[in-house]
Structures are given as C-alpha cells and as structure tokens.
Coordinates of C-alpha atoms in Angstrom, one line a residue:
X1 CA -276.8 -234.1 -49.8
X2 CA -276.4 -237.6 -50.2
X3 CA -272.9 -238.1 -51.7
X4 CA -274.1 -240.7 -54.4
X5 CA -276.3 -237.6 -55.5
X6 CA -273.0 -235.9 -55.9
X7 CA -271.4 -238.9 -57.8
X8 CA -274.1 -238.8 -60.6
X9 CA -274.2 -235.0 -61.1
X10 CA -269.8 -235.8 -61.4
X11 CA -270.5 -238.4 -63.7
X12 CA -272.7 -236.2 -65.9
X13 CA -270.4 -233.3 -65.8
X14 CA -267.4 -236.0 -66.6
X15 CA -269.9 -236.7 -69.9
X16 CA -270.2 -233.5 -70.5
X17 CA -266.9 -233.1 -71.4
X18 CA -266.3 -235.8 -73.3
X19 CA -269.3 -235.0 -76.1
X20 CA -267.8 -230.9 -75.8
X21 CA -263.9 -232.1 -76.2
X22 CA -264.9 -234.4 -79.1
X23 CA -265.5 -231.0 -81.0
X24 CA -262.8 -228.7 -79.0
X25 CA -259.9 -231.3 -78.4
X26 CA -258.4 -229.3 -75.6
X27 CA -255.8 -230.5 -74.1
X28 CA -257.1 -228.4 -71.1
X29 CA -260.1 -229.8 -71.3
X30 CA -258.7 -233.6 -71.1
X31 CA -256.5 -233.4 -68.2
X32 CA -259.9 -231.6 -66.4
X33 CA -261.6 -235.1 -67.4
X34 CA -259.2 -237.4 -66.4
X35 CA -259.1 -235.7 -63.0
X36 CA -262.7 -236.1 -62.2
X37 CA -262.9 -239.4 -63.8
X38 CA -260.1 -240.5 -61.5
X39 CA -262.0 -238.7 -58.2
X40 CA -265.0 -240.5 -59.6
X41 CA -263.9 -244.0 -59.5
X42 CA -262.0 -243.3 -56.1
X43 CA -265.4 -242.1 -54.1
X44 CA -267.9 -244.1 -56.4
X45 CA -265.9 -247.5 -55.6
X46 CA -265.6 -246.3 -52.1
X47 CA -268.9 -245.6 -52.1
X48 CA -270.3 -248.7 -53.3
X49 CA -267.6 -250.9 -51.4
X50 CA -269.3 -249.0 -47.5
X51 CA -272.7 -249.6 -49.1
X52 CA -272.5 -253.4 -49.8
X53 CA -270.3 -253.7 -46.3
X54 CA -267.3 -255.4 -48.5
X55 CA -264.6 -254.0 -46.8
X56 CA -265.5 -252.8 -42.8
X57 CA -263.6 -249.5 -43.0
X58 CA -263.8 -246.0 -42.9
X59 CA -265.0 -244.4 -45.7
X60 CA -261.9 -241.5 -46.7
X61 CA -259.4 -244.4 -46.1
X62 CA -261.5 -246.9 -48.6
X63 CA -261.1 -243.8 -51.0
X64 CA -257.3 -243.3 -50.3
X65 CA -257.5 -247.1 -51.2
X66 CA -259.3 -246.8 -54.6
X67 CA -257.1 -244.0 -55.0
X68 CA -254.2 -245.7 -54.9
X69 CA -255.8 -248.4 -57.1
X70 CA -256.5 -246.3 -60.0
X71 CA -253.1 -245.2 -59.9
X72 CA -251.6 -248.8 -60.0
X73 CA -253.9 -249.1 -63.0
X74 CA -252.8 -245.9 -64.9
X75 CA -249.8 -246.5 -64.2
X76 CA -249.4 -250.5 -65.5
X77 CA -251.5 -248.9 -68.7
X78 CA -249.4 -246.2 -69.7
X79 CA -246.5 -248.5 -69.2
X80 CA -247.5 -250.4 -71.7
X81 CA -248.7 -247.9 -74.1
X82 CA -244.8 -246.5 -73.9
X83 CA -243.3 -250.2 -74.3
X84 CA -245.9 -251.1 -77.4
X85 CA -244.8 -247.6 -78.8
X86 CA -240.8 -248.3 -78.0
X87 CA -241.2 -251.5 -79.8
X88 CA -242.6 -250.6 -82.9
X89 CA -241.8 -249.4 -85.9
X90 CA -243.1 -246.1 -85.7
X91 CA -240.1 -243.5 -85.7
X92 CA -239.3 -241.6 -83.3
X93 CA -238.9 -238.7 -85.7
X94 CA -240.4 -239.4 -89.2
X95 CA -240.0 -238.2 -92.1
X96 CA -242.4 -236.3 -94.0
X97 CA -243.5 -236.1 -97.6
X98 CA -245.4 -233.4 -99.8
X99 CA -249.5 -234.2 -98.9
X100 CA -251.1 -235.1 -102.1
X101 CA -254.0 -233.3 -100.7
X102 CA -252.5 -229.9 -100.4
X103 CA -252.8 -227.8 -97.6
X104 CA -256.1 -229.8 -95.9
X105 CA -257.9 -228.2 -93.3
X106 CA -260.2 -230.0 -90.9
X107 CA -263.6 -228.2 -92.3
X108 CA -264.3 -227.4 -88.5
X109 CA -265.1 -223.9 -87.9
X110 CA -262.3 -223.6 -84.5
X111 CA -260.1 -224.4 -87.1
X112 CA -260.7 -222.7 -90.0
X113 CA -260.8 -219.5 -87.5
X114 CA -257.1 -220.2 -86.8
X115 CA -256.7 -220.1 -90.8
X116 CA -258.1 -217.3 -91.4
X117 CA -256.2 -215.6 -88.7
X118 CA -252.8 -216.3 -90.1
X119 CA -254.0 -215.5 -93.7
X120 CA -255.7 -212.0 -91.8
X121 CA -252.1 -211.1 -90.6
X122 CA -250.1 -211.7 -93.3
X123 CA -248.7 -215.2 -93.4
X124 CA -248.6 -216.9 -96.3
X125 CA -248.8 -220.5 -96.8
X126 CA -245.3 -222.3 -98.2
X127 CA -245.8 -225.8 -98.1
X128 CA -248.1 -229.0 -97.3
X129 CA -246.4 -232.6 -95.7
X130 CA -247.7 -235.2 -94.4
X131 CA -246.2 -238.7 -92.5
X132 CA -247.9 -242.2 -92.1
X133 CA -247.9 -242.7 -88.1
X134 CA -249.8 -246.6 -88.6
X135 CA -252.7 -248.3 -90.1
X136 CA -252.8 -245.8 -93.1
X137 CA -253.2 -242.4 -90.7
X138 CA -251.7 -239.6 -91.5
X139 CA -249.9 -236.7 -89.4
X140 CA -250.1 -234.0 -91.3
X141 CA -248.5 -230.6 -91.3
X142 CA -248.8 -226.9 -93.3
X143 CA -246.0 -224.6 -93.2
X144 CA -246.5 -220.9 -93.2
X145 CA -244.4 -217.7 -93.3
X146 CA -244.3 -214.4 -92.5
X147 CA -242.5 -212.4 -94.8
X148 CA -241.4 -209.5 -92.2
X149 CA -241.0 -211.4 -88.8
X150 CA -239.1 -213.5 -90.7
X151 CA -240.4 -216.3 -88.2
X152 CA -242.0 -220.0 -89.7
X153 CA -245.0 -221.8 -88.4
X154 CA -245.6 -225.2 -88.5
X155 CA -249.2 -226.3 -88.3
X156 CA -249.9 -229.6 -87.3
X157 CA -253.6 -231.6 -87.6
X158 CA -252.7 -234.2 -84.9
X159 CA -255.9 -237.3 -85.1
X160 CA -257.0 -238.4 -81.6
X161 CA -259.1 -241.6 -80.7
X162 CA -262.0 -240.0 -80.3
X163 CA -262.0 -239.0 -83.6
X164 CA -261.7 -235.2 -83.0
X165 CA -258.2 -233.0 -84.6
X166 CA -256.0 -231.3 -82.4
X167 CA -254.1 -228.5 -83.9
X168 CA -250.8 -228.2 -83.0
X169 CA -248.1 -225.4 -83.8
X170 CA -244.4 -224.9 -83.8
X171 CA -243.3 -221.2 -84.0
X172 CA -239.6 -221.3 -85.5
X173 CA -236.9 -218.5 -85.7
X174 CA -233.4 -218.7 -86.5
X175 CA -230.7 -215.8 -85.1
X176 CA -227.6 -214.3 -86.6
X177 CA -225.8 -215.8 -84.0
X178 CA -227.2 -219.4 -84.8
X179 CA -229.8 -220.1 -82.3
X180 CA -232.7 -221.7 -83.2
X181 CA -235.4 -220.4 -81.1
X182 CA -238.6 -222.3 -80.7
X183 CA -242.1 -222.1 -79.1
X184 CA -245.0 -225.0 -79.4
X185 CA -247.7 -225.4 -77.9
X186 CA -248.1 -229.4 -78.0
X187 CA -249.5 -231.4 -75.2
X188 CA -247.2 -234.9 -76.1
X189 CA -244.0 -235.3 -73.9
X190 CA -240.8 -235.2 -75.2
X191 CA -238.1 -236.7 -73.1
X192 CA -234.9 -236.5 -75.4
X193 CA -232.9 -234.1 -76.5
X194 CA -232.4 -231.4 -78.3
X195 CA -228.7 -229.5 -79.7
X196 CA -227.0 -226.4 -77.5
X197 CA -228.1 -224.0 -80.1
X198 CA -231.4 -224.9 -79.8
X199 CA -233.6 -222.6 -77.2
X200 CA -237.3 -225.2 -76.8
X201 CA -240.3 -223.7 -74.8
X202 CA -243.1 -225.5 -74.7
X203 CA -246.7 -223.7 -73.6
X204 CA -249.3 -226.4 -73.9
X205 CA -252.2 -224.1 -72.4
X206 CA -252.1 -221.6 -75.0
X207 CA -254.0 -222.9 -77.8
X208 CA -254.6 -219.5 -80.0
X209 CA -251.7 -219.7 -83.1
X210 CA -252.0 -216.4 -83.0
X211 CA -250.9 -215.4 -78.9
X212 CA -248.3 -218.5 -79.2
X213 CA -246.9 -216.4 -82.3
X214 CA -246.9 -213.3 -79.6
X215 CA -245.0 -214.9 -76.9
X216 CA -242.8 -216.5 -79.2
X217 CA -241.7 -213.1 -80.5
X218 CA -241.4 -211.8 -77.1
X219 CA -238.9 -214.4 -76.4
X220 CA -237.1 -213.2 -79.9
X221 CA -236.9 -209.8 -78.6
X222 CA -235.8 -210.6 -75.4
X223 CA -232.6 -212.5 -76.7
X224 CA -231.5 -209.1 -78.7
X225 CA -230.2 -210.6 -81.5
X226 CA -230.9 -210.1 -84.9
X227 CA -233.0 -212.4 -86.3
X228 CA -232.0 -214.1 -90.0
X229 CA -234.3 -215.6 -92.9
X230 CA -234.3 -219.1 -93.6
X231 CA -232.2 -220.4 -96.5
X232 CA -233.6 -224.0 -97.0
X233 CA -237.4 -224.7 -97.8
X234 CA -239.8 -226.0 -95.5
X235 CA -239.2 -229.7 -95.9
X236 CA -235.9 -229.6 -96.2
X237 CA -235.2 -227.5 -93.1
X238 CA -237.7 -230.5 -91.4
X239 CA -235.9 -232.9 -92.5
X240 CA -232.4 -231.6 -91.3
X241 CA -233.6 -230.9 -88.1
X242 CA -235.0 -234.0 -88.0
X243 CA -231.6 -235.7 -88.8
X244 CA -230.0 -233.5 -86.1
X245 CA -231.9 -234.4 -83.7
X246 CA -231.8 -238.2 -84.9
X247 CA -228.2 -238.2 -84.4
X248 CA -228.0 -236.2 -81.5
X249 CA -230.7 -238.8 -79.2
X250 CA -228.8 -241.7 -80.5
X251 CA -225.1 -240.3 -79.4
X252 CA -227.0 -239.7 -76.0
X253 CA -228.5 -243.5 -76.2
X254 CA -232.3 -242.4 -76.2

C-alpha cells in the first residue's frame, strides 16, 4: 500500500479522537493522540520532503530527522508553557472558596454516572469550593464522605482547551498513627513535595471514582492501621494541607 494511503487513514483516526475525546476527556485517550500526531508529522514530512526531492536521503533517516524535529519543537513549547506558568500569578496551591453555585455538575451523562455512583454507595455530599485559575475560570471541587469507610473524596471538574471537563478525584484517609494516605487519579505532574506522614499514589489510568475508591482502600488495608475520622471540615482540612504543603515546598526552595 502506498504509505501516503496510510498517512491519511492516520490522520483520520488522529481526528477521530479529537471529536471522541472532546466528549470523553481521557487522559488515555490524549497521550494515544499526541503519539500518532507526532508519528504523523515524522513520516508525512518525511514523506513529502522524498517526494519533492528536498533533501537526497533515505527515507527512515529523513524520519529519524522529523523525528527529532518535532521533539526540538515540543520540547521549546512546553518550556515555555512551564516558564509563562512560573511567572505568573497563578498559585501554586490556591485557595479555595464555597461555590456560589453549589455542588455543579457538568450536565454530561459520563459524569453524572460517576454521581450517581457515589450517591448509589453511600457517600454523601459535604461541601462545594471553587478557585479562580485566570481570566474568570473556575476550578472547581465537591467534597464527599463516606460515613463508614471513614475515607473523603475530593471531586474535581478540571476545564480543558478544548472545551471538554475532566473529572478528577482525590481519595483521602487519615490513620491513628497520623498518616495521611492518599490516592488520585490526576494526569497533571507534580514535582514538589509532599510531608513524611504523607503516603501519595497517583493512578492516572483509572478513571472510574468508584475502582480508584477500591484500590485506595486496598492500600488502607494493607498498612494495618486503624483508620480515624476527620476532625476539621472539608475546606478547612484543604486549606491546612494546603498551607502544609506551601511551607513545606518553600523550605525545600520549589
């Protein structure tokens, strides 16, 4: 098959997925994109750069070449995404206040599955918040709690480019012997740091609230300890950990 035949059925595919993640907003889904749209440009450029005798090569080194290119590119881009983001005034770790809005939902049906779930199994809702993250959008977050399990989960609507919501979650537990165990599932790095007591795991591919909630308790069970109910509401346990971890990444000069 002629391999130009194979660049347009990519390119279709690589389409595709953008009109199908602009209602899923996988994460999964994204990083599958970015690939192909990466392999794309290497072997269409190569492709049309052999074709219009530009560059008198072999054809797998011009693609090691656009390769490479692509990856200069990504590279200088997100380089400056991080230095625009370190230089403004966004914080690092915001703070949050009570959403006006209540506890707001995307009306989008993968969504509303994952409310229903929580309300199915017990958890009850404590507490809506929202933060201004620039140009009057909003993070927001819902708080819920299981009365038994003893265990908190954060929801979090998280607004992409594209226009599409990715719903994050943060599963928290606190011990007898003062651990703070945690399990999330979001897909943004996090390169600072976070206090002794504190035990993080993040599982981006698991995108059900329902089987991060599983393997989180796993992880409870496998420390045997007892595990303890919170003392402080939802925003103000937030907002302590949020100052913990504020004073923690600026003692270590993040």
């Amino acid at each position: 098959m002629d391999s130009s035949y194979a660049l347009m059925a990519a390119m279709t595919v690589s389409l595709v997925l953008i009109q199908l993640n602009q209602r899923l907003a996988s994460p999964v889904i994204a990083i599958v994109n970015r690939w192909m749209r990466w392999l794309i440009f290497s072997f269409g450029l190569a492709y049309l750069l052999r074709e219009f005798q530009v560059i008198d090569r072999p054809y797998w080194i011009l693609v090691a070449l656009c390769f490479l290119v692509w990856f200069l590119f990504q590279t200088l881009y997100n380089w400056l995404m991080v230095s625009a983001v370190s230089q403004s005034p966004v914080s690092v770790f915001p703070s949050y206040s009570p959403n006006p809005g209540g506890d707001e939902w995307p009306v989008q049906r993968r969504l509303l599955r994952e409310r229903e779930a929580l309300r199915f199994k017990g958890y009850r809702h404590l507490q809506a918040l929202r933060t201004e993250i620039g140009g009057g959008v909003y993070l927001r977050c819902s708080f819920y709690e299981h009365p038994e399990s003893k265990l908190r989960v954060q929801i979090l609507f998280m607004p992409q480019v594209n226009g599409s919501i990715v719903l994050g979650c943060v599963v928290h537990s606190l011990t007898a012997s003062g651990l703070r165990i945690i399990t999330d599932n979001l897909h943004v790095p996090f390169g600072g740091f976070y206090p002794e007591n504190w035990q993080v795991e993040r599982k981006p591919v698991i995108r059900s609230v329902l089987r991060l909630i599983d393997h989180h308790l796993e992880r409870v069970r496998a420390t045997g300890d007892q595990v303890v109910p919170f003392e402080r509401t939802a925003s103000a346990d937030l907002e302590a950990t949020k100052r913990e971890l504020d004073r923690l990444n600026t003692e270590m000069g993040f």
